[in-house]
CSV table of C-alpha atoms in Angstrom, one decimal:
chain,number,residue,atom,x,y,z
Y,1,MET,CA,2.9,-21.9,-31.4
Y,2,VAL,CA,4.7,-18.9,-30.1
Y,3,ALA,CA,3.6,-15.5,-28.8
Y,4,ALA,CA,3.1,-13.3,-31.7
Y,5,GLN,CA,5.3,-10.2,-32.0
Y,6,PRO,CA,3.0,-7.2,-31.6
Y,7,SER,CA,2.7,-4.8,-34.6
Y,8,ARG,CA,4.7,-1.6,-33.9
Y,9,PRO,CA,3.3,1.7,-35.0
Y,10,SER,CA,5.4,3.2,-37.9
Y,11,GLY,CA,7.9,5.8,-36.8
Y,12,SER,CA,9.2,6.7,-33.4
Y,13,VAL,CA,7.4,8.7,-30.8
Y,14,SER,CA,8.9,11.8,-29.4
Y,15,GLU,CA,9.4,12.4,-25.7
Y,16,GLY,CA,6.9,15.2,-25.8
Y,17,ALA,CA,4.1,12.9,-27.2
Y,18,GLY,CA,0.9,13.6,-25.3
Y,19,ARG,CA,1.7,17.3,-24.6
Y,20,GLY,CA,0.0,20.2,-26.3
Y,21,THR,CA,-3.6,20.3,-27.3
Y,22,PRO,CA,-5.5,17.3,-25.9
Y,23,PRO,CA,-7.2,15.1,-28.5
Y,24,ALA,CA,-11.0,15.1,-28.7
Y,25,ARG,CA,-12.6,12.6,-26.3
Y,26,GLY,CA,-12.7,9.2,-27.9
Y,27,ALA,CA,-9.9,9.9,-30.3
Y,28,GLY,CA,-7.1,8.0,-28.5
Y,29,GLN,CA,-7.8,9.4,-25.1
Y,30,SER,CA,-7.5,7.0,-22.2
Y,31,SER,CA,-10.5,6.5,-20.0
Y,32,ARG,CA,-8.2,6.7,-17.0
Y,33,SER,CA,-7.9,9.7,-14.8
Y,34,GLY,CA,-4.6,11.6,-14.8
Y,35,PRO,CA,-2.5,13.0,-17.6
Y,36,VAL,CA,-3.9,12.7,-21.1
Y,37,ARG,CA,-2.0,10.0,-23.0
Y,38,SER,CA,-0.9,10.1,-26.6
Y,39,GLU,CA,-2.3,6.8,-28.0
Y,40,ALA,CA,0.6,6.4,-30.3
Y,41,ALA,CA,3.1,6.8,-27.5
Y,42,ARG,CA,1.1,4.4,-25.3
Y,43,GLN,CA,0.9,1.7,-27.9
Y,44,ALA,CA,4.6,2.1,-28.7
Y,45,ILE,CA,5.5,1.7,-25.0
Y,46,LEU,CA,3.3,-1.4,-24.5
Y,47,ILE,CA,4.6,-3.0,-27.7
Y,48,ALA,CA,8.2,-2.2,-26.7
Y,49,ALA,CA,7.6,-3.8,-23.3
Y,50,VAL,CA,6.3,-7.1,-24.8
Y,51,GLU,CA,9.2,-7.2,-27.3
Y,52,LEU,CA,11.8,-6.7,-24.6
Y,53,LEU,CA,10.1,-9.2,-22.3
Y,54,ILE,CA,10.3,-11.8,-25.0
Y,55,GLU,CA,13.9,-11.0,-25.9
Y,56,ARG,CA,15.4,-10.5,-22.4
Y,57,GLY,CA,13.1,-11.7,-19.7
Y,58,TYR,CA,11.5,-9.9,-16.8
Y,59,ASP,CA,14.7,-9.5,-14.7
Y,60,SER,CA,16.4,-7.6,-17.5
Y,61,LEU,CA,13.4,-5.6,-18.4
Y,62,THR,CA,13.9,-1.9,-17.5
Y,63,ILE,CA,12.0,1.3,-17.8
Y,64,GLU,CA,15.0,2.8,-19.5
Y,65,GLY,CA,15.1,0.0,-22.1
Y,66,ILE,CA,11.4,0.3,-22.8
Y,67,ALA,CA,11.7,4.1,-23.2
Y,68,ALA,CA,14.6,3.7,-25.7
Y,69,ARG,CA,12.8,1.0,-27.7
Y,70,ALA,CA,9.6,3.0,-27.8
Y,71,GLY,CA,11.3,6.3,-28.7
Y,72,VAL,CA,9.9,8.2,-25.6
Y,73,GLY,CA,11.5,9.7,-22.5
Y,74,LYS,CA,11.6,7.8,-19.3
Y,75,GLN,CA,9.5,10.4,-17.5
Y,76,THR,CA,6.8,9.9,-20.1
Y,77,ILE,CA,6.5,6.3,-18.9
Y,78,TYR,CA,6.5,7.2,-15.3
Y,79,ARG,CA,3.7,9.7,-15.8
Y,80,TRP,CA,1.5,6.8,-16.8
Y,81,TRP,CA,2.8,3.8,-15.0
Y,82,LYS,CA,4.5,3.3,-11.6
Y,83,SER,CA,6.6,0.3,-12.6
Y,84,LYS,CA,7.5,-2.2,-15.3
Y,85,SER,CA,5.1,-4.7,-13.8
Y,86,ALA,CA,2.2,-2.2,-14.2
Y,87,ILE,CA,3.1,-1.8,-17.9
Y,88,LEU,CA,3.0,-5.6,-18.3
Y,89,ALA,CA,-0.4,-5.8,-16.5
Y,90,GLU,CA,-1.8,-3.4,-19.1
Y,91,CYS,CA,-0.2,-5.4,-21.9
Y,92,LEU,CA,-2.0,-8.5,-20.6
Y,93,LEU,CA,-5.2,-6.6,-20.3
Y,94,GLU,CA,-5.1,-5.5,-23.9
Y,95,GLY,CA,-4.2,-9.0,-25.2
Y,96,LEU,CA,-0.8,-8.0,-26.5
Y,97,VAL,CA,1.0,-10.9,-24.9
Y,98,PHE,CA,-1.2,-13.9,-25.9
Y,99,PRO,CA,-3.2,-12.4,-28.8
Y,100,GLY,CA,-6.2,-14.7,-29.4
Y,101,LYS,CA,-4.2,-17.9,-28.9
Y,102,LEU,CA,-5.6,-19.3,-25.7
Y,103,SER,CA,-9.4,-19.1,-26.2
Y,104,VAL,CA,-11.3,-22.1,-24.8
Y,105,PRO,CA,-13.3,-23.9,-27.7
Y,106,ASP,CA,-16.8,-25.1,-27.3
Y,107,THR,CA,-17.6,-28.0,-29.6
Y,108,GLY,CA,-20.0,-29.7,-27.2
Y,109,ASP,CA,-17.4,-32.2,-26.0
Y,110,VAL,CA,-15.9,-30.7,-22.8
Y,111,ARG,CA,-13.1,-33.2,-22.5
Y,112,ALA,CA,-12.0,-32.7,-26.2
Y,113,ASP,CA,-12.3,-28.9,-25.8
Y,114,LEU,CA,-10.1,-28.9,-22.7
Y,115,ALA,CA,-7.6,-31.2,-24.4
Y,116,THR,CA,-7.4,-28.8,-27.4
Y,117,TRP,CA,-7.0,-25.8,-25.1
Y,118,LEU,CA,-4.3,-27.5,-22.9
Y,119,THR,CA,-2.4,-28.7,-26.0
Y,120,ALA,CA,-2.4,-25.1,-27.4
Y,121,ILE,CA,-0.9,-23.9,-24.1
Y,122,GLY,CA,1.6,-26.7,-24.2
Y,123,GLU,CA,2.7,-25.7,-27.7
Y,124,LEU,CA,3.0,-22.1,-26.7
Y,125,ILE,CA,5.2,-22.9,-23.7
Y,126,GLU,CA,7.4,-25.2,-25.8
Y,127,GLY,CA,7.7,-22.6,-28.6
Y,128,GLU,CA,10.8,-20.5,-29.2
Y,129,HIS,CA,10.0,-17.8,-26.6
Y,130,GLY,CA,7.0,-19.4,-24.8
Y,131,GLU,CA,8.6,-20.9,-21.8
Y,132,GLY,CA,10.7,-17.8,-21.0
Y,133,LEU,CA,7.7,-15.6,-21.6
Y,134,VAL,CA,5.5,-17.4,-19.2
Y,135,ARG,CA,8.2,-17.7,-16.6
Y,136,SER,CA,8.9,-14.0,-16.9
Y,137,LEU,CA,5.2,-13.2,-16.4
Y,138,ILE,CA,5.2,-15.4,-13.3
Y,139,ALA,CA,8.2,-13.5,-12.0
Y,140,ALA,CA,6.3,-10.2,-12.7
Y,141,ALA,CA,3.3,-11.5,-10.8
Y,142,THR,CA,5.5,-11.7,-7.6
Y,143,ASP,CA,6.0,-7.9,-7.9
Y,144,ASN,CA,2.4,-7.0,-8.9
Y,145,ALA,CA,-0.7,-9.0,-8.0
Y,146,ASP,CA,-2.5,-7.4,-10.9
Y,147,VAL,CA,-0.1,-9.1,-13.3
Y,148,GLY,CA,-1.0,-12.4,-11.7
Y,149,ARG,CA,-4.8,-11.8,-12.1
Y,150,ARG,CA,-4.3,-10.6,-15.7
Y,151,LEU,CA,-2.1,-13.7,-16.5
Y,152,ARG,CA,-4.8,-16.0,-15.1
Y,153,ASP,CA,-7.4,-14.2,-17.2
Y,154,SER,CA,-5.3,-14.4,-20.3
Y,155,ILE,CA,-4.8,-18.1,-19.9
Y,156,SER,CA,-8.4,-18.9,-19.0
Y,157,GLY,CA,-10.1,-16.6,-21.5
Y,158,SER,CA,-11.4,-14.1,-18.8
Y,159,GLY,CA,-13.7,-16.7,-17.3
Y,160,ALA,CA,-14.3,-18.8,-20.4
Y,161,LEU,CA,-12.7,-21.8,-18.8
Y,162,SER,CA,-15.1,-21.8,-15.9
Y,163,ALA,CA,-18.0,-21.1,-18.2
Y,164,ARG,CA,-17.0,-24.1,-20.4
Y,165,LEU,CA,-16.8,-26.4,-17.3
Y,166,HIS,CA,-20.2,-25.1,-16.2
Y,167,ALA,CA,-21.6,-26.0,-19.6
Y,168,GLY,CA,-20.1,-29.4,-19.5
Y,169,ARG,CA,-21.5,-30.5,-16.1
Y,170,GLY,CA,-23.1,-33.9,-16.2
Y,171,THR,CA,-21.2,-35.0,-19.3
Y,172,THR,CA,-18.1,-36.7,-17.9
Y,173,PRO,CA,-17.6,-38.8,-14.7
Y,174,LEU,CA,-16.2,-36.3,-12.2
Y,175,LEU,CA,-18.0,-33.3,-13.6
Y,176,GLY,CA,-21.4,-33.7,-12.0
Y,177,ASP,CA,-24.1,-31.2,-11.7
Y,178,ASP,CA,-22.6,-30.0,-8.4
Y,179,ALA,CA,-19.0,-30.1,-9.5
Y,180,PRO,CA,-16.8,-27.2,-8.2
Y,181,VAL,CA,-16.0,-25.9,-11.6
Y,182,ASP,CA,-14.2,-22.8,-10.4
Y,183,GLU,CA,-11.8,-24.9,-8.3
Y,184,ILE,CA,-11.3,-27.3,-11.3
Y,185,ALA,CA,-10.5,-24.3,-13.5
Y,186,ASP,CA,-8.0,-23.1,-10.9
Y,187,ALA,CA,-6.4,-26.6,-10.7
Y,188,LEU,CA,-6.0,-26.6,-14.5
Y,189,ILE,CA,-4.4,-23.2,-14.6
Y,190,GLY,CA,-2.2,-24.1,-11.6
Y,191,ALA,CA,-1.0,-27.2,-13.3
Y,192,VAL,CA,-0.1,-25.2,-16.4
Y,193,LEU,CA,1.9,-22.6,-14.5
Y,194,LEU,CA,3.6,-25.3,-12.4
Y,195,ARG,CA,4.7,-27.1,-15.5
Y,196,ALA,CA,6.0,-23.9,-17.0
Y,197,ILE,CA,8.0,-23.2,-13.8
Y,198,SER,CA,9.4,-26.7,-13.6
Y,199,ARG,CA,9.9,-27.0,-17.4
Y,200,ALA,CA,8.0,-30.3,-17.3
Y,201,GLY,CA,6.2,-29.7,-20.6
Y,202,LEU,CA,2.6,-30.3,-21.5
Y,203,ASP,CA,2.5,-33.0,-24.2
Y,204,ARG,CA,-0.7,-34.9,-25.1
Y,205,ALA,CA,0.1,-37.7,-22.6
Y,206,ALA,CA,0.4,-35.2,-19.8
Y,207,VAL,CA,-2.8,-33.5,-20.9
Y,208,ASP,CA,-4.7,-36.8,-20.9
Y,209,ARG,CA,-3.4,-37.7,-17.4
Y,210,LEU,CA,-4.4,-34.2,-16.1
Y,211,LEU,CA,-7.9,-34.5,-17.5
Y,212,ILE,CA,-8.3,-38.0,-16.1
Y,213,ALA,CA,-7.3,-36.7,-12.6
Y,214,LEU,CA,-9.8,-33.8,-12.7
Y,215,LEU,CA,-12.6,-35.2,-14.9
Y,216,GLY,CA,-12.3,-39.0,-14.4
Y,217,ALA,CA,-11.5,-41.5,-17.1
Y,218,PRO,CA,-13.6,-41.3,-20.3
Y,219,GLU,CA,-16.6,-43.5,-20.0
Y,220,SER,CA,-15.7,-45.5,-23.0
Y,221,ALA,CA,-12.2,-46.3,-21.8
Y,222,PRO,CA,-11.5,-49.4,-19.6
Y,223,ASP,CA,-10.7,-48.8,-15.9
Y,224,PRO,CA,-6.9,-49.4,-15.7
Y,225,GLY,CA,-7.3,-50.4,-12.0
Y,226,ARG,CA,-9.6,-53.4,-12.8
Y,227,GLY,CA,-8.6,-56.7,-14.1
Y,228,ALA,CA,-10.2,-58.4,-17.1
């Protein structure tokens, strides 16, 4: 599983996009204060940023490169964002980096659901561009705390991971009624990001070990620490 290449609007966008008569409210107008954005130019810039992040990594990502790929002028970008990391934060917010791939399932079996979710993340990281993409986003987070928050939300489904753990309380050994589910969610996300940084991978064996550490061994499985 790899990060999907975003769909690019047809045609290039001129440097003057966004100038002239403002669109009617609701017709591509940003809810942010400040200069009125051309929605076509905004989308072109965000998509260009994701494409270049996948192709070149965060260190080689530049405003000039994004502007050239999007077909806009550099000053058009600077009117709307202060830095390349701010652009990436908006890409994460809009789901352009991990489009619909990392949602947490809810089948009623919290252990199986977390295993499915972690396996999907592992496949993403091990894909053609996945490891470099995640590592680049972690690098971007060192420049912009908002990128870090958006990255966490993208991986955890904007709170879906904690909600799934809340719903699973009392169903597995270490997930009792008073289990610190938010901290368990943080530990899961931290493990994912640490493995991405260290290139350790996240195969099914690693997933099982992680879930045993955080949730306890499945009740049906024998305790490996006890003799016959």
